[in-house]
Structure formats: structure tokens, C-alpha cells
Coordinates of C-alpha atoms and ligand atoms in Angstrom, one line a residue:
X1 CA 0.0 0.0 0.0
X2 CA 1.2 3.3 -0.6
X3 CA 2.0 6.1 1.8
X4 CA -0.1 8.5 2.7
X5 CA 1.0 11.8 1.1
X6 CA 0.2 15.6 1.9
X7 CA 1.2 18.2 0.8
X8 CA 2.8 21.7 3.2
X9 CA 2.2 25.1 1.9
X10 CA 4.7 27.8 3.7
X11 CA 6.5 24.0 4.8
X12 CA 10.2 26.0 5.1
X13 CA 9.0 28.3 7.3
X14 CA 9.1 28.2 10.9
X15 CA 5.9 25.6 11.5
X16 CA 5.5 24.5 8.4
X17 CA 9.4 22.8 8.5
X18 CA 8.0 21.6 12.2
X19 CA 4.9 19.7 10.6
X20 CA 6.8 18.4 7.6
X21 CA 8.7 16.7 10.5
X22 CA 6.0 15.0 12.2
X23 CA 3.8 14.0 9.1
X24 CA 7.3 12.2 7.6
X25 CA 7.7 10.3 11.3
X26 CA 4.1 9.4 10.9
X27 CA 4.7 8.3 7.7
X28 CA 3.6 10.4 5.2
X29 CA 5.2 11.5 2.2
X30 CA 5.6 14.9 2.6
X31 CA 5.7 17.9 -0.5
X32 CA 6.6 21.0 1.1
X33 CA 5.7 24.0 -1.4
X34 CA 7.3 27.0 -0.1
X35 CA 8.5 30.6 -2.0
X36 CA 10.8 31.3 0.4
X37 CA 9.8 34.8 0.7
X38 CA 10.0 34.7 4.6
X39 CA 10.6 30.8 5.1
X40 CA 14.2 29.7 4.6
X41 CA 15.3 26.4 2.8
X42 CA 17.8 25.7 5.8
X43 CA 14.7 25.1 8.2
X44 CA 14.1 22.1 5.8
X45 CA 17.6 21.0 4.5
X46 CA 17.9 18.4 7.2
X47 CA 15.2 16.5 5.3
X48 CA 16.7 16.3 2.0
X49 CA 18.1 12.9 2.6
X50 CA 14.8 11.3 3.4
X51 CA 13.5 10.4 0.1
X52 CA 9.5 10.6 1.5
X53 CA 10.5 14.4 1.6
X54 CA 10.3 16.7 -1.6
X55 CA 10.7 20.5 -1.8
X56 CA 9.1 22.8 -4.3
X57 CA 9.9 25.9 -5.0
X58 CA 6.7 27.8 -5.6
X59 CA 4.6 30.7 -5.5
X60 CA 0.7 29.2 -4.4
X61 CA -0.8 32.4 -5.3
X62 CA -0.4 31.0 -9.0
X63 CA -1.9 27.8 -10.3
X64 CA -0.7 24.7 -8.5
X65 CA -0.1 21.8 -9.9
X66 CA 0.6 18.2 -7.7
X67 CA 1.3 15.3 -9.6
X68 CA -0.1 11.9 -8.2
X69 CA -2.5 11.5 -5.1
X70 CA -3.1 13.7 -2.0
X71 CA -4.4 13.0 1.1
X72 CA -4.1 16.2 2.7
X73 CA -3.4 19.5 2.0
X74 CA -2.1 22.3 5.5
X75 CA -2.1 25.5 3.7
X76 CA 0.9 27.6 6.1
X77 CA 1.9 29.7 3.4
X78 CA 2.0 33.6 4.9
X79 CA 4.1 36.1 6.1
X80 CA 2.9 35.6 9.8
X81 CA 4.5 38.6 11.3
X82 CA 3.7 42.3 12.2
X83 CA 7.2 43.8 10.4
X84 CA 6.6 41.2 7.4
X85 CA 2.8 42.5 7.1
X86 CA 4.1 46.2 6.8
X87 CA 7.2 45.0 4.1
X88 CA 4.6 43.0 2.7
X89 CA 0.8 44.1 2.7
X90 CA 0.1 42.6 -0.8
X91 CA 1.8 39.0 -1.0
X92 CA 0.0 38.9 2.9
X93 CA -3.3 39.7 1.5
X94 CA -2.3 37.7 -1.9
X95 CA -1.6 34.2 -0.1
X96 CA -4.5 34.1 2.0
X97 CA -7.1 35.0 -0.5
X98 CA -5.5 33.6 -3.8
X99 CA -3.2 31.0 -2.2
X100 CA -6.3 29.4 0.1
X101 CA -8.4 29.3 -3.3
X102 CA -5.8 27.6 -5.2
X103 CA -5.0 25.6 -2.3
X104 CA -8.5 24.7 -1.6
X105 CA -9.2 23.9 -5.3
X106 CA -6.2 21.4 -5.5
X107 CA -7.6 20.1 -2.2
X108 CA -11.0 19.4 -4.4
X109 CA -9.5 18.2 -7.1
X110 CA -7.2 15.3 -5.5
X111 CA -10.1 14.6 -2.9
X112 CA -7.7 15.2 -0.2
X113 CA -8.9 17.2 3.3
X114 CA -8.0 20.6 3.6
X115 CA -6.6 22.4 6.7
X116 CA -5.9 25.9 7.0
X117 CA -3.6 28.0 9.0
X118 CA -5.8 30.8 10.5
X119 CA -5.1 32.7 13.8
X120 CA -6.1 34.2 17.1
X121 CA -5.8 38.1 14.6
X122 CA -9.4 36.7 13.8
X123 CA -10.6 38.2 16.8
X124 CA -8.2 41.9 16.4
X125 CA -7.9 43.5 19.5
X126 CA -10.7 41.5 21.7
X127 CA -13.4 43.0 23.6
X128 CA -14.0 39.4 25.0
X129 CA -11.6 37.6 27.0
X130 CA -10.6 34.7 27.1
X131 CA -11.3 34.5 23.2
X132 CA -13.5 31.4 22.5
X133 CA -14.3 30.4 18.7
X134 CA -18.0 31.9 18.9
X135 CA -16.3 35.9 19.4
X136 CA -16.3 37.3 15.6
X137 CA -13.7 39.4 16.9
X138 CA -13.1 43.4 16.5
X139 CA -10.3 44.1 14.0
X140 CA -9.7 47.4 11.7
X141 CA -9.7 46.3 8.2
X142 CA -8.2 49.7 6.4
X143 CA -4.9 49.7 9.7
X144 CA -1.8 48.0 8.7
X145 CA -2.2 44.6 10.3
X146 CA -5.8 44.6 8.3
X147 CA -3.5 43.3 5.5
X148 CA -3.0 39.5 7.8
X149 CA -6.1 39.7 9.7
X150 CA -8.6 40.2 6.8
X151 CA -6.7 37.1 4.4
X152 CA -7.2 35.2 7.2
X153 CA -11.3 35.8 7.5
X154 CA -11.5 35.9 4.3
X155 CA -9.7 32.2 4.2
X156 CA -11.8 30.9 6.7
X157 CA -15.0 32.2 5.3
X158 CA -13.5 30.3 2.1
X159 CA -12.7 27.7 3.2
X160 CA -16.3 27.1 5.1
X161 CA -18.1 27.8 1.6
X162 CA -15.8 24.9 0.0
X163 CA -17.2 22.6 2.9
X164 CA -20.7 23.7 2.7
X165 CA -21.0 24.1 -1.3
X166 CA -18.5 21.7 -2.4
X167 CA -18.8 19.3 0.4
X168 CA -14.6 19.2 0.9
X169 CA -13.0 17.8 4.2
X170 CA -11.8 21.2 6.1
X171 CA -10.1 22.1 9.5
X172 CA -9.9 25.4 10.9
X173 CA -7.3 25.8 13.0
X174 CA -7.1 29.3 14.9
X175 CA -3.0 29.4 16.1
X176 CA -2.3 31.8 18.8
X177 CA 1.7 32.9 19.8
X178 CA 3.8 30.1 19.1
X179 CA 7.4 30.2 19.6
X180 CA 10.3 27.6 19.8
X181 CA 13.1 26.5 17.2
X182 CA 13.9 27.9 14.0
X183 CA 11.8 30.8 14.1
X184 CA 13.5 33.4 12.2
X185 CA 15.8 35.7 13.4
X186 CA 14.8 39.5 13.5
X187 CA 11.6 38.7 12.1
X188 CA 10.4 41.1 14.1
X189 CA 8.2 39.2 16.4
X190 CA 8.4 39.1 20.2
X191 CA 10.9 36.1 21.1
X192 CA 13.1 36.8 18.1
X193 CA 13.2 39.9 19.2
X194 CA 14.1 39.6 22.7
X195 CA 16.7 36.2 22.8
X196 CA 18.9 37.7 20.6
X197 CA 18.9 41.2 22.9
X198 CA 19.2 39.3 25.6
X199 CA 21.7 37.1 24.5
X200 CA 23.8 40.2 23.0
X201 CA 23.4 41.7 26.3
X202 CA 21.6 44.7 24.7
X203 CA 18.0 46.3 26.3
X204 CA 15.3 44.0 25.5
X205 CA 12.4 46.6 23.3
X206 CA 9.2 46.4 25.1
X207 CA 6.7 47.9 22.9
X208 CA 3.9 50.3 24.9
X209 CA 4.3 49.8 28.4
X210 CA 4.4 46.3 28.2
X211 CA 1.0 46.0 30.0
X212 CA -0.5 44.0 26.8
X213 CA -0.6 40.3 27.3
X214 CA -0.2 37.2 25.4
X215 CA -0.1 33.2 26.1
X216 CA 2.8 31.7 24.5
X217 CA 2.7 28.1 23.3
X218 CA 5.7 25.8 22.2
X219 CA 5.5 24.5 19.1
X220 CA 5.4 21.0 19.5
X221 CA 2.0 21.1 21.3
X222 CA 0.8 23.2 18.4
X223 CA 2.0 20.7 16.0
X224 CA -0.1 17.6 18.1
X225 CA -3.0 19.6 18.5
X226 CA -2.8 20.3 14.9
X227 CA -2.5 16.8 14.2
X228 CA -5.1 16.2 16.2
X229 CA -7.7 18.5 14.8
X230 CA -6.7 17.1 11.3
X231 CA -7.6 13.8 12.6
X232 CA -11.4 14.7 13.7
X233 CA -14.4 15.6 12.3
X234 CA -15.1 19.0 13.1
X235 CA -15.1 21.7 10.5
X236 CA -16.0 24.9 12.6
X237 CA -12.4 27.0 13.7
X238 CA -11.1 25.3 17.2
X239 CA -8.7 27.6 18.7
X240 CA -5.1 26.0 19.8
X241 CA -2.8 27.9 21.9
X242 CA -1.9 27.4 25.8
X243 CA -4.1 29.8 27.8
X244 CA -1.3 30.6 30.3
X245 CA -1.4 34.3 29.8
X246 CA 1.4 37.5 30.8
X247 CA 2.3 40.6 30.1
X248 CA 5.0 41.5 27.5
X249 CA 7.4 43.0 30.4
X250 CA 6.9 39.9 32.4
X251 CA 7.7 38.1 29.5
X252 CA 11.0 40.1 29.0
X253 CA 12.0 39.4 32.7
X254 CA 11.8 35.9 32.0
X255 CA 13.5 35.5 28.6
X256 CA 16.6 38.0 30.8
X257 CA 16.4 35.1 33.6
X258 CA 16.3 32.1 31.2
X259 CA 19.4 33.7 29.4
X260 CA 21.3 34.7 32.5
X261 CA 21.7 38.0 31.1
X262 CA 22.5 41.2 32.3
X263 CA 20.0 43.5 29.7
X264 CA 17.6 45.2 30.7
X265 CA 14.3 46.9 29.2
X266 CA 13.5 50.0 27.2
X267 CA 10.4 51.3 25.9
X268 CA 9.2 51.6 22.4
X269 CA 6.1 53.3 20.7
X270 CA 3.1 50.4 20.8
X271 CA 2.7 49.3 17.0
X272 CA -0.6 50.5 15.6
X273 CA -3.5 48.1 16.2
X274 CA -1.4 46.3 19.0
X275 CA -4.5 44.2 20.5
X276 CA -4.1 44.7 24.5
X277 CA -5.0 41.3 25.8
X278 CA -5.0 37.8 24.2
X279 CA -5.5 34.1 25.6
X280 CA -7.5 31.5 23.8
X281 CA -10.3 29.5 25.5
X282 CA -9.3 26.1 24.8
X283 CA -12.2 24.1 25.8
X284 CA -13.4 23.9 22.6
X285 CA -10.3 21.6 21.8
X286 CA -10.0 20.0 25.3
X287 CA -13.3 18.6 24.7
X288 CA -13.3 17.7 20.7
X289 CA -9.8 16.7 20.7
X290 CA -8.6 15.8 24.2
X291 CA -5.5 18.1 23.9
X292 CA -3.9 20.5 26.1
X293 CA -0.6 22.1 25.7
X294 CA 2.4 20.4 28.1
X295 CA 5.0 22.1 27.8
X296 CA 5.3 24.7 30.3
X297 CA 7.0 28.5 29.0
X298 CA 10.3 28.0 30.6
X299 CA 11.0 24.4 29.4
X300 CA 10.4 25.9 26.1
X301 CA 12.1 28.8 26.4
X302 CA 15.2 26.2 27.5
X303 CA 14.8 24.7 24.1
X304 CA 14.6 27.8 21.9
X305 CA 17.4 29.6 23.7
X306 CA 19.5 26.8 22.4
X307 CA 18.3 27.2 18.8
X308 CA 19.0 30.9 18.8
X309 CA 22.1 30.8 20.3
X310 CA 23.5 28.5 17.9
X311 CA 22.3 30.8 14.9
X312 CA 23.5 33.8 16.7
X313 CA 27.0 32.0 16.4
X314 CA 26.4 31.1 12.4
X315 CA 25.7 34.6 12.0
X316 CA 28.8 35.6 13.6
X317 CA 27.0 37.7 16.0
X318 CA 28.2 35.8 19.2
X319 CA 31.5 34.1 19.7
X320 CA 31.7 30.5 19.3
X321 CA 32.9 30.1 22.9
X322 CA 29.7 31.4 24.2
X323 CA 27.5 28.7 22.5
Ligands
LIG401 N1 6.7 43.3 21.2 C1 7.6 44.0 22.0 N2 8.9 44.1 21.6 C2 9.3 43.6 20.4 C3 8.5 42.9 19.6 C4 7.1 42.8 20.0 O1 7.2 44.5 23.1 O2 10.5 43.8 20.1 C5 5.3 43.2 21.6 C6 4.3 43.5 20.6 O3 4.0 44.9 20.6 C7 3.1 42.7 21.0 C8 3.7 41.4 21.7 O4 5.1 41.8 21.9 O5 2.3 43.4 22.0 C9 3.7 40.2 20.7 O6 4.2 40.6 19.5 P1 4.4 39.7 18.3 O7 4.8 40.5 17.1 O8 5.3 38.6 18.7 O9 3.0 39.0 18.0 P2 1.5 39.5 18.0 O10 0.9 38.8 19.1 O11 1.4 41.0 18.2 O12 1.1 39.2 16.6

């Protein structure tokens, strides 16, 4: 019998190269399509020599074309960060309109269920906390981070009328802050941020005065909850994220304390549309899918302290000594 196959949009990029891992030790045959716009082929090059894995270099906002079967399709293909929405409002908006259709009408074609990427952006700056799946959310469409949170709704809301009109296999999943391993440096998201200041010894940036909260989840609970989700039968979003919620200082305080550094804080104009609290209600996923994140923010931190060290040292930017 043959493998199962599915196919990773946005696979080189920091949880796309994560689930192409875990669907080849399940194994699947894995196609990772990826641009490379803000992926990068060294989060996958590892997996070159397993000959389940295959790379393709392509753009999914143009036709896409899969030879052979598919049994599912993740589509992860986005920028997926503030700085990258601003440097790139239109190839944002571009992949999550264009890219879902094209992703969902390969997923149609081939038979093969269809899960997309969408996010906790859904619900903007909340005026309901914790956010559970049933909130529609309050973001500004026409401010800069409309750009990410409208290609998301607008892929969800696609990807439900593909399931109700065409009767496709979907999967919602709504991904809140992840962080861990390979996510890419200076991308100008919180923990890429902050290790590498507090690794340089430099003053970690707080945005605002770090009052705002989010709930940070490892990666590799994201990837089994995603795994899981794929696995069931529900098509409505489920939210997946671990509900244990700070503020952004407190968060500093403990990336300075994991690092045994000696930085310390400064403050820096709150981005535009910054929302002020976030932390998903998970019971939604408890319930359907019996998950709940396990890894607790400081074991995690452990492990992504070791993978940004080690690129800090590629780059040149620390010496070799200290890794
Ligand atoms: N942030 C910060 N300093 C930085 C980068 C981000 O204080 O150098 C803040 C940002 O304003 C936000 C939070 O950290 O309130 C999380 O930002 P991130 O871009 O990681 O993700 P978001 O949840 O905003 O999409």
C-alpha cells in the first residue's frame, strides 16, 4: 500500500518545517511548497536525505499543480508577522485570498482534506476575554495589520463555503503565539526579538508599556493539536494555543532570567493596532480533541534559547565560545 501523502504550503517556514517533520515520522510522504519569501530552505535542509521528503519551490498564489494523489493538503503559506505584514501588505493579502483558493481547489480536485492555518488576529484587539471560537472578533480592516487579519477571515470564510458548497473535508485551526526552534531571526516578532537582545546583552524593546498580554505556546503542542484537529471531524475554527497568559514585560523578565543576562528593558512606541489582551479559551479543543498544551514556557524557552544561540553563532553575531 502506498504512503499516505500531503502536501505543506509555507512548509520551510518556521511551523511548516516543524509539521513536515511530524507528518514524515508518521509516515507520510511529505511535499513542502514554499516561496521562500520569509521561510528559509535551511529550516528544511535536514530533510533532504529522506527520500519521502520533496521540496518545491513555488509561488501558491499561481496555479498549482501536484502530480499523483493527496491526502491532505495544511495550507501555512503567509508572512505571519507584524514587520513582514508592513514590508509586505500585498503578497499577505495575496496568499490568503488567492493561495487558500488555489490551495482549496487542489484540495478538491485530489479529494484530499484541507486544513488551513488561520489565527487568534481573527478576533483583532478583543473586547472578549478569554477569546473562544464563537467571538467574531473586533479588528480594523483599512490599519496595517488589516492586511493579515482580513486574508485570514476571508480564508476561513472560504474555506467554510468549500465545505458547505462543495462538500470538501476542512479544519480550521485558529493558532495563537507560538514560539520555539527555527523561528526566524529578527523577524520582528516578540521572542526573536528579545533572545537575541538578551543574549547580546543589549536592552530588550518592550513595545507600549508592556502591560499587553499574550499566552505563548511551544511549538510541538501546536504541531499535536494540529495533528489532532486534522484527525477529527469537526469543521468549525477550534482555537489552539496554551491559555497561560502575561504581560510582554513579564515576559521580558523571564526571557533576561532564562538567558542569565545582564540586559535590561527599554520602551518603544506600541505598534498600531497592538491588540491589548489575548488568551485563547481552549475548551473547545479539550473537549473535541482531548489536547492540552504540556509544555510549560520556561521548558520551552530552554529549548529555543539553544536554537537561537547556535544561529546567533552562524551569523557571527556571538563568539563561538559562548555557545
Ligand atoms: N513586542 C515587543 N517588543 C518587540 C516585539 C514585540 O514588546 O521587540 C510586543 C508587541 O507589541 C506585542 C507582543 O510583543 O504586544 C507580541 O508581538 P508579536 O509581534 O510577537 O506577536 P503579535 O501577538 O502582536 O502578533
Amino acid at each position: 500500500m502506498s504512503k499516505p501523502r500531503v502536501l505543506i504550503t509555507g512548509g520551510a517556514g518556521f511551523l511548516g518545517s516543524h509539521l513536515c517533520e511530524r507528518f514524515l515520522r508518521e509516515g507520510y510522504e511529505v511535499i513542502c511548497m514554499d516561496n521562500l519569501i520569509t521561510g528559509d530552505i535551511e529550516n528544511v535542509s535536514h530533510l533532504f536525505s529522506n527520500r519521502d521528503f520533496h521540496f518545491e519551490d513555488r509561488d501558491v498564489t499561481e496555479y498549482i499543480h501536484v502530480s499523483g494523489k493527496l491526502d491532505a493538503i495544511l495550507h501555512f503559506a503567509s508572512p505571519a508577522s507584524p514587520i513582514d505584514y508592513l514590508e509586505l501588505p500585498i503578497q499577505t493579502l495575496k496568499v490568503g485570498s488567492l493561495g487558500t483558493h488555489k490551495a482549496l481547489g487542489l484540495a478538491r480536485a485530489k479529494g484530499a482534506r484541507f486544513l488551513l492555518a488561520s489565527t487568534s488576529e481573527c478576533y483583532g484587539d478583543p473586547l472578549v476575554h478569554p477569546q473562544s471560537e464563537d467571538y467574531w472578533g473586533n479588528v480594523n480592516p483599512v490599519g496595517p495589520r488589516g492586511v493579515y487579519d482580513e486574508a485570514k477571515r476571508f480564508a476561513e470564510a472560504m474555506t467554510m463555503a468549500y465545505h458547505r458548497y462543495h462538500g470538501l473535508e476542512t479544519r480550521i485551526v485558529r493558532i495563537f503565539n507560538t514560539y520555539g526552534p527555527r523561528m526566524r531571526l529578527n523577524d520582528g516578532r516578540v521572542l526573536p526579538a528579545f533572545m537575541p537582545q538578551a543574549l547580546r546583552g543589549e536592552s530588550l524593546t518592550v513595545f507600549g508599556d508592556g502591560s499587553q498580554t499574550r499566552s505563548f505556546c511551544y511549538v510541538d503542542d501546536l504541531v499535536e493539536g494540529i495533528w489532532r484537529l486534522l484527525h477529527s471531524d469537526e469543521a468549525l475554527p477550534v482555537n489552539i494555543g496554551n491559555p497561560s497568559e502575561m504581560t510582554i514585560l513579564e515576559f521580558a523578565r523571564t526571557v533576561i532570567e532564562i538567558t542569565g543576562s545582564g540586559s535590561d528593558v527599554v520602551f518603544k512606541p506600541l505598534p498600531v493596532d497592538d491588540p491589548k489582551i489575548r488568551q485563547p479559551d481552549i475548551s473547545k479543543a479539550r473537549r473535541l480533541l482531548g489536547w492540552e498544551p504540556r509544555v510549560p514556557l520556561r521548558e520551552g524557552l530552554v529549548k529555543a534559547l539553544e536554537s537561537f544561540r547556535e544561529r546567533l553563532v552562524k551569523a557571527g553575531e556571538l563568539p563561538a565560545q559562548e555557545a
